[in-house]
mmCIF file of N, CA and C in Angstrom:
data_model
loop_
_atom_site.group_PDB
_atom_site.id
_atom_site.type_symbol
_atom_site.label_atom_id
_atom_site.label_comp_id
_atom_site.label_asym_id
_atom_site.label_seq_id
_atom_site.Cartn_x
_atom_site.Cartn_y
_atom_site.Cartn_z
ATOM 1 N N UNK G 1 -2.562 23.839 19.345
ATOM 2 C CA UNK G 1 -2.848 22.446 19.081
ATOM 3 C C UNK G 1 -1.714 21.883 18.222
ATOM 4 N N UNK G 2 -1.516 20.621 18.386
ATOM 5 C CA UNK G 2 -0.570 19.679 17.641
ATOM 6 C C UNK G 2 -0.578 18.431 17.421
ATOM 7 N N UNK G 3 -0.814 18.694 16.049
ATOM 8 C CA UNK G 3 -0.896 17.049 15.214
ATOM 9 C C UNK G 3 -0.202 16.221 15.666
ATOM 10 N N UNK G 4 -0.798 15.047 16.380
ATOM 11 C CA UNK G 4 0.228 14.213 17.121
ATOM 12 C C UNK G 4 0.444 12.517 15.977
ATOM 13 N N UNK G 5 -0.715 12.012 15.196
ATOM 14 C CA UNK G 5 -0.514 10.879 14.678
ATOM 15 C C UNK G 5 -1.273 10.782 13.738
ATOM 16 N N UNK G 6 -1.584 9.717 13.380
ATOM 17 C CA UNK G 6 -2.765 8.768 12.222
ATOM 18 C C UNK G 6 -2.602 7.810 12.905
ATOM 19 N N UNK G 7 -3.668 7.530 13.376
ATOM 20 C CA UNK G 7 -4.009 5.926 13.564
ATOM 21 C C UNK G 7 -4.813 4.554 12.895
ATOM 22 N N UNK G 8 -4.448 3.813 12.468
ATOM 23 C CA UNK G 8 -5.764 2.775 11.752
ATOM 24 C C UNK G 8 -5.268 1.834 13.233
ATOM 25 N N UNK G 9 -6.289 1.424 12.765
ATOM 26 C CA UNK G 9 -7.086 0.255 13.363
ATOM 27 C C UNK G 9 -6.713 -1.320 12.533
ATOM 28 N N UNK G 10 -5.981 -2.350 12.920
ATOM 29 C CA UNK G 10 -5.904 -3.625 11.918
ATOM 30 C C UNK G 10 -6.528 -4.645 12.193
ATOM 31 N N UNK G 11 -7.186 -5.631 11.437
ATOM 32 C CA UNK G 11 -7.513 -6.463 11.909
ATOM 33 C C UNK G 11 -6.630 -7.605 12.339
ATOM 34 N N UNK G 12 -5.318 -7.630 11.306
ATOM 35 C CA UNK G 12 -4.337 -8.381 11.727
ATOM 36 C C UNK G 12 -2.891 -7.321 11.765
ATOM 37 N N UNK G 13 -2.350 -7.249 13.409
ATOM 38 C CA UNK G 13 -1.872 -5.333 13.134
ATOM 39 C C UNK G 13 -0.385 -6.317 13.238
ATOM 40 N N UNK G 14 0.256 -7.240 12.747
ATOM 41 C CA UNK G 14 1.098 -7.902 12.820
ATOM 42 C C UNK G 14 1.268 -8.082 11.400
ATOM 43 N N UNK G 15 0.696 -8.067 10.604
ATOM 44 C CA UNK G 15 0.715 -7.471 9.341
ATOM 45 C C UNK G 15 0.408 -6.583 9.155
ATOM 46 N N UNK G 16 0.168 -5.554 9.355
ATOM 47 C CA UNK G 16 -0.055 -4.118 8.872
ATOM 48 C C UNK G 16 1.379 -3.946 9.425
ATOM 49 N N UNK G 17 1.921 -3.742 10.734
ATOM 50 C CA UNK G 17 2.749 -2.637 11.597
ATOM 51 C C UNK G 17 4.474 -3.414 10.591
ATOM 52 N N UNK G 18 4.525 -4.691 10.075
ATOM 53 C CA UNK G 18 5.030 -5.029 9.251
ATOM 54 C C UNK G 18 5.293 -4.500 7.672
ATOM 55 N N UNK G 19 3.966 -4.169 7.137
ATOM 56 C CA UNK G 19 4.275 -3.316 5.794
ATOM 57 C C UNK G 19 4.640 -2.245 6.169
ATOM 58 N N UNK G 20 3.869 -1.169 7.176
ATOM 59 C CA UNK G 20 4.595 -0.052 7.128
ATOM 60 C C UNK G 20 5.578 -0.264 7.463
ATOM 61 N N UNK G 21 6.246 -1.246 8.187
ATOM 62 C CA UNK G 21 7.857 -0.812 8.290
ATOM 63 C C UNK G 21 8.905 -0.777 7.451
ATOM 64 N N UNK G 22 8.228 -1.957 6.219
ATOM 65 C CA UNK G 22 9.038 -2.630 4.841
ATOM 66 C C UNK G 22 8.290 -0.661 4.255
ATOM 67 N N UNK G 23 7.935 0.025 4.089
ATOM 68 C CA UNK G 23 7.425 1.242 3.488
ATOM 69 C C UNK G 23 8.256 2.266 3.661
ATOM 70 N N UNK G 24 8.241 2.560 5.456
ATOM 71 C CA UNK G 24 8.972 3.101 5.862
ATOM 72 C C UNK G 24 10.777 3.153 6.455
ATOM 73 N N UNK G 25 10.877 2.111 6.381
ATOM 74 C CA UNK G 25 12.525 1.600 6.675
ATOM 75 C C UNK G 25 12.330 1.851 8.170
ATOM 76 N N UNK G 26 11.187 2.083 9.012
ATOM 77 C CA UNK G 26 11.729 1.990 10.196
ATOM 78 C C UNK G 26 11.095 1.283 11.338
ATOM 79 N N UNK G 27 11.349 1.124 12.082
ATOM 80 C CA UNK G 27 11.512 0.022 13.196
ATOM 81 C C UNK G 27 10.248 0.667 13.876
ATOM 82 N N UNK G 28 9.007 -0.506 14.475
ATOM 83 C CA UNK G 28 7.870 0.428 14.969
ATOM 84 C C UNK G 28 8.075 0.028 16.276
ATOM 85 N N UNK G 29 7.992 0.947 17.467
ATOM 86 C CA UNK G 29 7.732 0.475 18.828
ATOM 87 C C UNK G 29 6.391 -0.017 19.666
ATOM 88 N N UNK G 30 6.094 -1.100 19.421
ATOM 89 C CA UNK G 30 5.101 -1.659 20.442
ATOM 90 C C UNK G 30 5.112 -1.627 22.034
ATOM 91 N N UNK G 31 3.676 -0.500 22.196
ATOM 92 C CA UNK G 31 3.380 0.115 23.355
ATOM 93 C C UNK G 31 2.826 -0.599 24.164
ATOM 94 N N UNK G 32 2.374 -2.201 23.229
ATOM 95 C CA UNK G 32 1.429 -3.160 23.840
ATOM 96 C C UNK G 32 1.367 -4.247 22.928
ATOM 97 N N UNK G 33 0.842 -5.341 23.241
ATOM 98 C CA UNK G 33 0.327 -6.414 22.226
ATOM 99 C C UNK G 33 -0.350 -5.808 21.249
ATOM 100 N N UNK G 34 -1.297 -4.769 21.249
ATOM 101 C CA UNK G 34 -2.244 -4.505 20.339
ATOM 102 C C UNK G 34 -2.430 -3.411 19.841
ATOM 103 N N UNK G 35 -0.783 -2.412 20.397
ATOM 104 C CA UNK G 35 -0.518 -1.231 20.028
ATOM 105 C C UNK G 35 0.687 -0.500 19.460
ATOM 106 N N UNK G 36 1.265 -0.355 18.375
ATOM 107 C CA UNK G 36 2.530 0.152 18.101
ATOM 108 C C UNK G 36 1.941 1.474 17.260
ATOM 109 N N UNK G 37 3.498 1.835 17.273
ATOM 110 C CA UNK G 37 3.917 3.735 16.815
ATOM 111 C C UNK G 37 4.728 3.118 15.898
ATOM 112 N N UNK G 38 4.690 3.679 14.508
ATOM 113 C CA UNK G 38 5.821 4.461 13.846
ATOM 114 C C UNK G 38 6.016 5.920 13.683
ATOM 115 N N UNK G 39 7.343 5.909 14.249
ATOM 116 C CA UNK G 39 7.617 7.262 14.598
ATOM 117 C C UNK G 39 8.644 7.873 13.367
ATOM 118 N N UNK G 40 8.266 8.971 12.681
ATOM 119 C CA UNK G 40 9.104 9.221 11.845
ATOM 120 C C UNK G 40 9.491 10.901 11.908
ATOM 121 N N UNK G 41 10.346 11.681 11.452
ATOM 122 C CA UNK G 41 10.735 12.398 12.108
ATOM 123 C C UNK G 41 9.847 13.967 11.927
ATOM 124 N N UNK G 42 8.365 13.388 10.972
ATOM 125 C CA UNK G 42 7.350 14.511 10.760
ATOM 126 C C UNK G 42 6.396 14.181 11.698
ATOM 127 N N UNK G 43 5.734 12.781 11.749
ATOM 128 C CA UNK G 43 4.323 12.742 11.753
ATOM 129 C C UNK G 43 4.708 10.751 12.462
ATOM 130 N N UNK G 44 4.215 10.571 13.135
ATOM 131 C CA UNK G 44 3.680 9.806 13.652
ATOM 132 C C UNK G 44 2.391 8.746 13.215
ATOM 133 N N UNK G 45 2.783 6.979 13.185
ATOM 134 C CA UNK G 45 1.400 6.526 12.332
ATOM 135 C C UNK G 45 1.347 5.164 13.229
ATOM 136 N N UNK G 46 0.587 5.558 14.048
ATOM 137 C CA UNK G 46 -0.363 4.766 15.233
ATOM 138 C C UNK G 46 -0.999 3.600 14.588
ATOM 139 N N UNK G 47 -0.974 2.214 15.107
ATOM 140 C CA UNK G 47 -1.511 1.125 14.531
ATOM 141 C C UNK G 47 -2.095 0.521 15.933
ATOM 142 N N UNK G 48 -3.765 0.121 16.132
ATOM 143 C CA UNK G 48 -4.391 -0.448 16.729
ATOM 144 C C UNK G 48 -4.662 -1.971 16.516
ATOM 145 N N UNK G 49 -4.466 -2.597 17.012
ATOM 146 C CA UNK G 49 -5.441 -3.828 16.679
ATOM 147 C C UNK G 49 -7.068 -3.664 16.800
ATOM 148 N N UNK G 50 -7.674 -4.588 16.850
ATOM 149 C CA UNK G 50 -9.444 -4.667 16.599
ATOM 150 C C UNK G 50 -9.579 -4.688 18.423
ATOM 151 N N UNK G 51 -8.650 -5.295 19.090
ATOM 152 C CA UNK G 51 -8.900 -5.184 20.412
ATOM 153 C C UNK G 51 -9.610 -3.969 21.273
ATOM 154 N N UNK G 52 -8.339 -2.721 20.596
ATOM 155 C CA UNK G 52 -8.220 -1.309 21.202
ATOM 156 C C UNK G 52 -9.752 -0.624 20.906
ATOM 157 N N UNK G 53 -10.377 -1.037 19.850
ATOM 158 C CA UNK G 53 -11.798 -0.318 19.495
ATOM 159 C C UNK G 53 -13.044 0.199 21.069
ATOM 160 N N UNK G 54 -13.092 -1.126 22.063
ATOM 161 C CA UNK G 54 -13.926 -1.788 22.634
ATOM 162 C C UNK G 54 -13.561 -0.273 24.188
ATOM 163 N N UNK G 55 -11.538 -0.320 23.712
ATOM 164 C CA UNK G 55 -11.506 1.190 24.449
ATOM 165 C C UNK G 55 -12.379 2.378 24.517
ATOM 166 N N UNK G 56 -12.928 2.464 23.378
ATOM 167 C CA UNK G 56 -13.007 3.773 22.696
ATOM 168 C C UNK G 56 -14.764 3.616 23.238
ATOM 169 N N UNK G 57 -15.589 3.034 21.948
ATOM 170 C CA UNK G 57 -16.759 2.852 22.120
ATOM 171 C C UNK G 57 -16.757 1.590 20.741
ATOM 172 N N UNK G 58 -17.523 0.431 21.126
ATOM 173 C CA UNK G 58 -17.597 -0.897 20.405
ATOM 174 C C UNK G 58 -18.504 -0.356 19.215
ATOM 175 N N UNK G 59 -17.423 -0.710 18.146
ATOM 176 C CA UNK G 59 -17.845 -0.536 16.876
ATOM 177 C C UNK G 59 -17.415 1.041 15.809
ATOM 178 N N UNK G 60 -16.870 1.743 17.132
ATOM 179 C CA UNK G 60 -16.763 2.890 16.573
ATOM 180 C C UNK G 60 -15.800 3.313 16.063
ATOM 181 N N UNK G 61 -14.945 1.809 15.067
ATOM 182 C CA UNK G 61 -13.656 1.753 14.358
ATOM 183 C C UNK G 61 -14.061 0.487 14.091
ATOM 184 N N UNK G 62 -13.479 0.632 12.466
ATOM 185 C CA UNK G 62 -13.571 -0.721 11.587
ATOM 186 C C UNK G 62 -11.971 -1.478 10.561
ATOM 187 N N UNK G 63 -11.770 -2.016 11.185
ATOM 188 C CA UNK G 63 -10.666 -2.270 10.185
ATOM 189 C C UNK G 63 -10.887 -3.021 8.819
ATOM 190 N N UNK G 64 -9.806 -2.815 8.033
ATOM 191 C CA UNK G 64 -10.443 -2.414 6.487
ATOM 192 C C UNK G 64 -11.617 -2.035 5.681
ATOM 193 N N UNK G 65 -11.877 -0.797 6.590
ATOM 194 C CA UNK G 65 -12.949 0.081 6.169
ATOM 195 C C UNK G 65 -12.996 0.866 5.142
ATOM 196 N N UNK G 66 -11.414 1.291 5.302
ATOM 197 C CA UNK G 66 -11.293 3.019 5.036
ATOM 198 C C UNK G 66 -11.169 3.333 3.329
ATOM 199 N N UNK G 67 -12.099 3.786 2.900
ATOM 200 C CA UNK G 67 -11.779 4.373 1.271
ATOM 201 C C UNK G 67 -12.251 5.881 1.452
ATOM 202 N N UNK G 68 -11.780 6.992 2.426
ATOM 203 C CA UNK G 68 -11.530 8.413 2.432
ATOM 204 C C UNK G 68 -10.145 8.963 2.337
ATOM 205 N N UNK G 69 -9.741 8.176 3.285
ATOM 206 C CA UNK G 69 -8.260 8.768 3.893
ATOM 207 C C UNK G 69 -6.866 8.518 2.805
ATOM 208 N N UNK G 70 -6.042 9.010 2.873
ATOM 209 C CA UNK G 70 -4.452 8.515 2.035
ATOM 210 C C UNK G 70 -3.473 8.631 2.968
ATOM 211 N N UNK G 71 -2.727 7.719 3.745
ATOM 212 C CA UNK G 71 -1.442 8.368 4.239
ATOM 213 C C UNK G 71 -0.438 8.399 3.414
ATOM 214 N N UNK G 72 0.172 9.757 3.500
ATOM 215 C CA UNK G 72 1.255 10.151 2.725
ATOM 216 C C UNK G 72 2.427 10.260 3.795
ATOM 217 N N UNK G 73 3.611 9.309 2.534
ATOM 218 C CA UNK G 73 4.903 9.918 2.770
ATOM 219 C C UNK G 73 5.942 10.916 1.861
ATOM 220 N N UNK G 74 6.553 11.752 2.133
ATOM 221 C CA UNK G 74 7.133 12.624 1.142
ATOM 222 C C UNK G 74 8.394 11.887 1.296
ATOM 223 N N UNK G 75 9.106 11.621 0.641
ATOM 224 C CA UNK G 75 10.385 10.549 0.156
ATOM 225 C C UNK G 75 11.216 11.897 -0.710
ATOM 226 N N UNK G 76 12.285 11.523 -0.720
ATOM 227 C CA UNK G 76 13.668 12.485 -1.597
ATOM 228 C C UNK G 76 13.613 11.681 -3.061
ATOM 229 N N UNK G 77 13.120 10.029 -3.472
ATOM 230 C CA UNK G 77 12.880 9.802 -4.736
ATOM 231 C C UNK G 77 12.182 9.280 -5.039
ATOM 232 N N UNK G 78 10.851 9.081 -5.507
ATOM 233 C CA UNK G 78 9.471 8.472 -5.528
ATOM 234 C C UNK G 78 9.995 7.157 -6.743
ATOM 235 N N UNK G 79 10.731 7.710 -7.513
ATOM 236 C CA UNK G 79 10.888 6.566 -8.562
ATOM 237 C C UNK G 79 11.478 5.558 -7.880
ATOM 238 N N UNK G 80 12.896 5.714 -7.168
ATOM 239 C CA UNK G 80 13.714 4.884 -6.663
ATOM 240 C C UNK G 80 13.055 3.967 -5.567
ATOM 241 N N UNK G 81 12.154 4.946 -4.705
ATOM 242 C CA UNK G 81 10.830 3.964 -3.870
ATOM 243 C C UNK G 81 9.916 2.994 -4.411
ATOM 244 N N UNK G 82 9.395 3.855 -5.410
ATOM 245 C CA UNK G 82 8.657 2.661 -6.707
ATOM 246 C C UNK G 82 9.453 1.867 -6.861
ATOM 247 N N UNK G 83 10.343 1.720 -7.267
ATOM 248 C CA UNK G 83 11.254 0.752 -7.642
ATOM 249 C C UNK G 83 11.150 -0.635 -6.574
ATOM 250 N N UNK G 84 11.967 0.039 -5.477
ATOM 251 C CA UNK G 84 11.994 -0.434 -4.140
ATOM 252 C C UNK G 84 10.683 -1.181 -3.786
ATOM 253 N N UNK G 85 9.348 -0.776 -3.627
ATOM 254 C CA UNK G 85 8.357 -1.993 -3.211
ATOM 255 C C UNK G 85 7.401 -2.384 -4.238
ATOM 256 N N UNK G 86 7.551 -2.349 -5.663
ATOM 257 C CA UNK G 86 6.430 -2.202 -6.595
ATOM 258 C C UNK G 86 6.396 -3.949 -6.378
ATOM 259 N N UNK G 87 7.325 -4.657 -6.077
ATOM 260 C CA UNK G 87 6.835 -6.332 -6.198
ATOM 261 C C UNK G 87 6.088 -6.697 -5.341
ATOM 262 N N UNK G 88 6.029 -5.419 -3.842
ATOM 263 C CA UNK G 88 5.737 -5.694 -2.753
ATOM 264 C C UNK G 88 4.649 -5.133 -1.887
ATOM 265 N N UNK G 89 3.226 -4.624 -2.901
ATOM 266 C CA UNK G 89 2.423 -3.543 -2.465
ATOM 267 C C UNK G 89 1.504 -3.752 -3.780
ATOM 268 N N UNK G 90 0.061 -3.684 -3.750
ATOM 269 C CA UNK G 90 -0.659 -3.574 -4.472
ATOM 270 C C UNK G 90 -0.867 -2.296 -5.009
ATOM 271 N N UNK G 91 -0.396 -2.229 -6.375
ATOM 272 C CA UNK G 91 -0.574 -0.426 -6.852
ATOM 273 C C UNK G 91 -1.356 -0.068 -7.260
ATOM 274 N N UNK G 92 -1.335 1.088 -7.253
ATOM 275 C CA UNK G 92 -2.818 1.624 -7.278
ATOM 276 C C UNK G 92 -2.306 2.190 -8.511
ATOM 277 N N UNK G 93 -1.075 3.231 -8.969
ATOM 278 C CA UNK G 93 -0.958 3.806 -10.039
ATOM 279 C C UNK G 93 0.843 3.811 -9.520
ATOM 280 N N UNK G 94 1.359 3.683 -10.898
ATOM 281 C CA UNK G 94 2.901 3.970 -10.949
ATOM 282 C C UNK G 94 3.238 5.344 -10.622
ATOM 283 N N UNK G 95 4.386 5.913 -10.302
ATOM 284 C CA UNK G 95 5.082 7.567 -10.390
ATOM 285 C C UNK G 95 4.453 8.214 -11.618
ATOM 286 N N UNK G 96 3.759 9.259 -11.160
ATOM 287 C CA UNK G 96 3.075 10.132 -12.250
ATOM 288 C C UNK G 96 3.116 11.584 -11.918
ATOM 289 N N UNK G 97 2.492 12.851 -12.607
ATOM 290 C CA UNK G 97 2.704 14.135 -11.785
ATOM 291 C C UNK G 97 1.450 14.233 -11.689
ATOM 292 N N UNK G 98 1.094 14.704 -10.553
ATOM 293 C CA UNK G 98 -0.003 15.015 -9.641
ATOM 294 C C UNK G 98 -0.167 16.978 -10.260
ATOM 295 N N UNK G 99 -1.564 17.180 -10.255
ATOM 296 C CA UNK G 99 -1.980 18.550 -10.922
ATOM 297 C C UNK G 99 -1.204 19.773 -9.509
ATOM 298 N N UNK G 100 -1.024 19.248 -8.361
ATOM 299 C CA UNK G 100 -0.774 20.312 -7.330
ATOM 300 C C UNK G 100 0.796 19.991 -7.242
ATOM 301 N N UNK G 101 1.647 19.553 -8.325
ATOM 302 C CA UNK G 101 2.710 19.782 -8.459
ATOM 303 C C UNK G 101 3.297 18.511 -7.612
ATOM 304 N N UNK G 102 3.180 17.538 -7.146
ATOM 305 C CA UNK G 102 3.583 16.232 -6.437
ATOM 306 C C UNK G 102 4.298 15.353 -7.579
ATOM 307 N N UNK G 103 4.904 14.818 -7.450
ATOM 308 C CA UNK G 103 5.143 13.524 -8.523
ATOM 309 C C UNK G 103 5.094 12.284 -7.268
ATOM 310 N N UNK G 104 4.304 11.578 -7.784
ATOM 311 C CA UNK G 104 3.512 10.497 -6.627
ATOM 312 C C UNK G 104 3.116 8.938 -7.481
ATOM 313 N N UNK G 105 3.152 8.006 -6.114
ATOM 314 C CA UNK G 105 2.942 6.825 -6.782
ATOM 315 C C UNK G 105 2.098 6.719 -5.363
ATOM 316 N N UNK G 106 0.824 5.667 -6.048
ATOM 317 C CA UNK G 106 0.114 5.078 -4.325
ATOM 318 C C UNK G 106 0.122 3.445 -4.666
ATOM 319 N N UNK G 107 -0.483 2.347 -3.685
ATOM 320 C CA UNK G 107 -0.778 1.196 -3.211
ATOM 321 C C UNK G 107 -1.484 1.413 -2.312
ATOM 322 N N UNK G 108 -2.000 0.480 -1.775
ATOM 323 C CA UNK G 108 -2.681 -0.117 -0.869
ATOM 324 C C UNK G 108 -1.721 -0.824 0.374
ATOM 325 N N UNK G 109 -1.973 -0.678 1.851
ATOM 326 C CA UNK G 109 -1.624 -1.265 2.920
ATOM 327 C C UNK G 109 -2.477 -2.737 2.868
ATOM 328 N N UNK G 110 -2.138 -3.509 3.094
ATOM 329 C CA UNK G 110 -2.820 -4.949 3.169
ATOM 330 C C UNK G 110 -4.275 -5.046 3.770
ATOM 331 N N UNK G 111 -4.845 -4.054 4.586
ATOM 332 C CA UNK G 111 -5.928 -4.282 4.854
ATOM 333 C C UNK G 111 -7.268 -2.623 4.081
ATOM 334 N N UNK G 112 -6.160 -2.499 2.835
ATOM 335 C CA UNK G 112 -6.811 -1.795 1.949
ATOM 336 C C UNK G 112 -6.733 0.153 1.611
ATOM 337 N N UNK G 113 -6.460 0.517 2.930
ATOM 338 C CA UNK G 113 -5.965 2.391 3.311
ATOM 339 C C UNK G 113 -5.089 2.253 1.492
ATOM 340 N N UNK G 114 -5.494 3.767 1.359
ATOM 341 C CA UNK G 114 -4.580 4.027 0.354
ATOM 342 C C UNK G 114 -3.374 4.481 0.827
ATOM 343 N N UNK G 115 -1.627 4.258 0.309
ATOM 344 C CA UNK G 115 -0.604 4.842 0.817
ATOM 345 C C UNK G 115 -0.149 5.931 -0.854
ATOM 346 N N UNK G 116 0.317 7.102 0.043
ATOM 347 C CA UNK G 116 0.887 7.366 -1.670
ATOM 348 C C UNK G 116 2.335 8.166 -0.827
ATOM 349 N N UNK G 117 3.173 7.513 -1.568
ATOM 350 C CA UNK G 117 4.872 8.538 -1.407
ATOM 351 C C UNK G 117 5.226 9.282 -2.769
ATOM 352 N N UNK G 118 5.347 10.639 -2.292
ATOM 353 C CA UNK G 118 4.965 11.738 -3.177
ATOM 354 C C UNK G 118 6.796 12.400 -2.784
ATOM 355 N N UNK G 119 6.833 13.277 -4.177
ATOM 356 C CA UNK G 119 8.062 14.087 -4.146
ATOM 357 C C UNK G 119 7.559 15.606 -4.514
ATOM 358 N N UNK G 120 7.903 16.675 -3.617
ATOM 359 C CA UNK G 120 7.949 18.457 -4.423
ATOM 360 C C UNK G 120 8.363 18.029 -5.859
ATOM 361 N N UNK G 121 8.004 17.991 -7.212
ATOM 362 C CA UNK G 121 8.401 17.731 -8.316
ATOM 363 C C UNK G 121 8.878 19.419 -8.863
ATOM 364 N N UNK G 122 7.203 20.285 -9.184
ATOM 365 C CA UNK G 122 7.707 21.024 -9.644
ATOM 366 C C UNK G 122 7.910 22.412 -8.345
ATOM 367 N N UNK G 123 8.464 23.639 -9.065
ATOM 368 C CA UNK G 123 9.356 24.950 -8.507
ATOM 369 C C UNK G 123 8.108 25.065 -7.460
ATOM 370 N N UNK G 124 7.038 25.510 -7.861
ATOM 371 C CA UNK G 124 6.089 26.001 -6.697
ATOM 372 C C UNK G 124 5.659 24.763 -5.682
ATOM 373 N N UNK G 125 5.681 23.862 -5.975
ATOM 374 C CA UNK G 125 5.707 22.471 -5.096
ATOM 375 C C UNK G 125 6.826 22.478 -3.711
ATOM 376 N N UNK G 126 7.511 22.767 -5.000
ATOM 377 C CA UNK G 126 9.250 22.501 -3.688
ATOM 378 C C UNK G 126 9.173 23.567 -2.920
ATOM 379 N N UNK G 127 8.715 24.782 -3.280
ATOM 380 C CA UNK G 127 8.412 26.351 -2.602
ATOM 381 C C UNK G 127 7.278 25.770 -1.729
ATOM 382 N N UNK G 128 6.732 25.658 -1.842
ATOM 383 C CA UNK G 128 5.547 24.937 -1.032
ATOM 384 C C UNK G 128 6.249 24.450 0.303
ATOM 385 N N UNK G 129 6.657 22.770 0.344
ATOM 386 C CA UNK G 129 7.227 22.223 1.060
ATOM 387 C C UNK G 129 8.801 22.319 1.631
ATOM 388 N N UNK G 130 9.469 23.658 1.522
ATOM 389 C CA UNK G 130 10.596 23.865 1.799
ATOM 390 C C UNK G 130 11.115 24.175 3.184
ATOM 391 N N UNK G 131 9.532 24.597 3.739
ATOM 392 C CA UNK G 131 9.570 24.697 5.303
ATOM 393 C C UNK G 131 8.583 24.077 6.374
ATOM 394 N N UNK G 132 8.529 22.866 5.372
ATOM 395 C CA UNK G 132 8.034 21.425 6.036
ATOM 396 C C UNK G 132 8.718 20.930 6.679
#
């Protein structure tokens, strides 16, 4: 088996598929009016509109629902990223060290998902993620 994405669901995915791109620096490909990919070179982050639900089974996706999930990005400098969108993202908490060895900052995506871009901070962290 293989992890292929994350998907949310937006209610307005013309703003969402927009922040993640100002997040991610990269360009998302729309598969459809009501469907784009950002493709990045780990993990994949699928954006639906409210349309695509009615695919599936009606109702059985909610946009700005979600207070379980976090998508994470691992970044080379969490401060210099902080830096980079703190005017531009509702924060949740500044760059701090995380107990499992992360040094991490999160916000919110506009229709509420938590985002957090995290760095290997300490030795067993970076040992951790070295063959990520």
């Amino acid at each position: 088996m293989k992890f292929a994405s994350i998907r949310l669901i937006a209610g307005d995915i013309k703003t969402m598929v927009g922040f993640y791109e100002m997040v991610t620096l990269q360009s998302a490909e729309w598969l459809a009016p009501v469907f784009a990919e950002i493709v990045t070179p780990s993990a994949t982050l699928a954006i639906g509109g409210m349309e695509t639900v009615s695919l599936f089974k009606e109702g059985s996706a909610e946009a700005a629902a979600n207070r379980t999930a976090i998508i994470e990005f691992m970044v080379d400098d969490v401060d210099a990223e902080y830096i980079r969108l703190k005017n531009n993202v509702d924060l949740v908490h500044a760059p701090k060290l995380m107990p499992w060895g992360n040094r991490s900052v999160q916000f919110r995506d506009p229709e509420g998902t938590l985002v957090a871009l995290f760095m290997p901070f300490t030795d067993p962290a970076k040992k951790r993620f070295a063959s990520r």
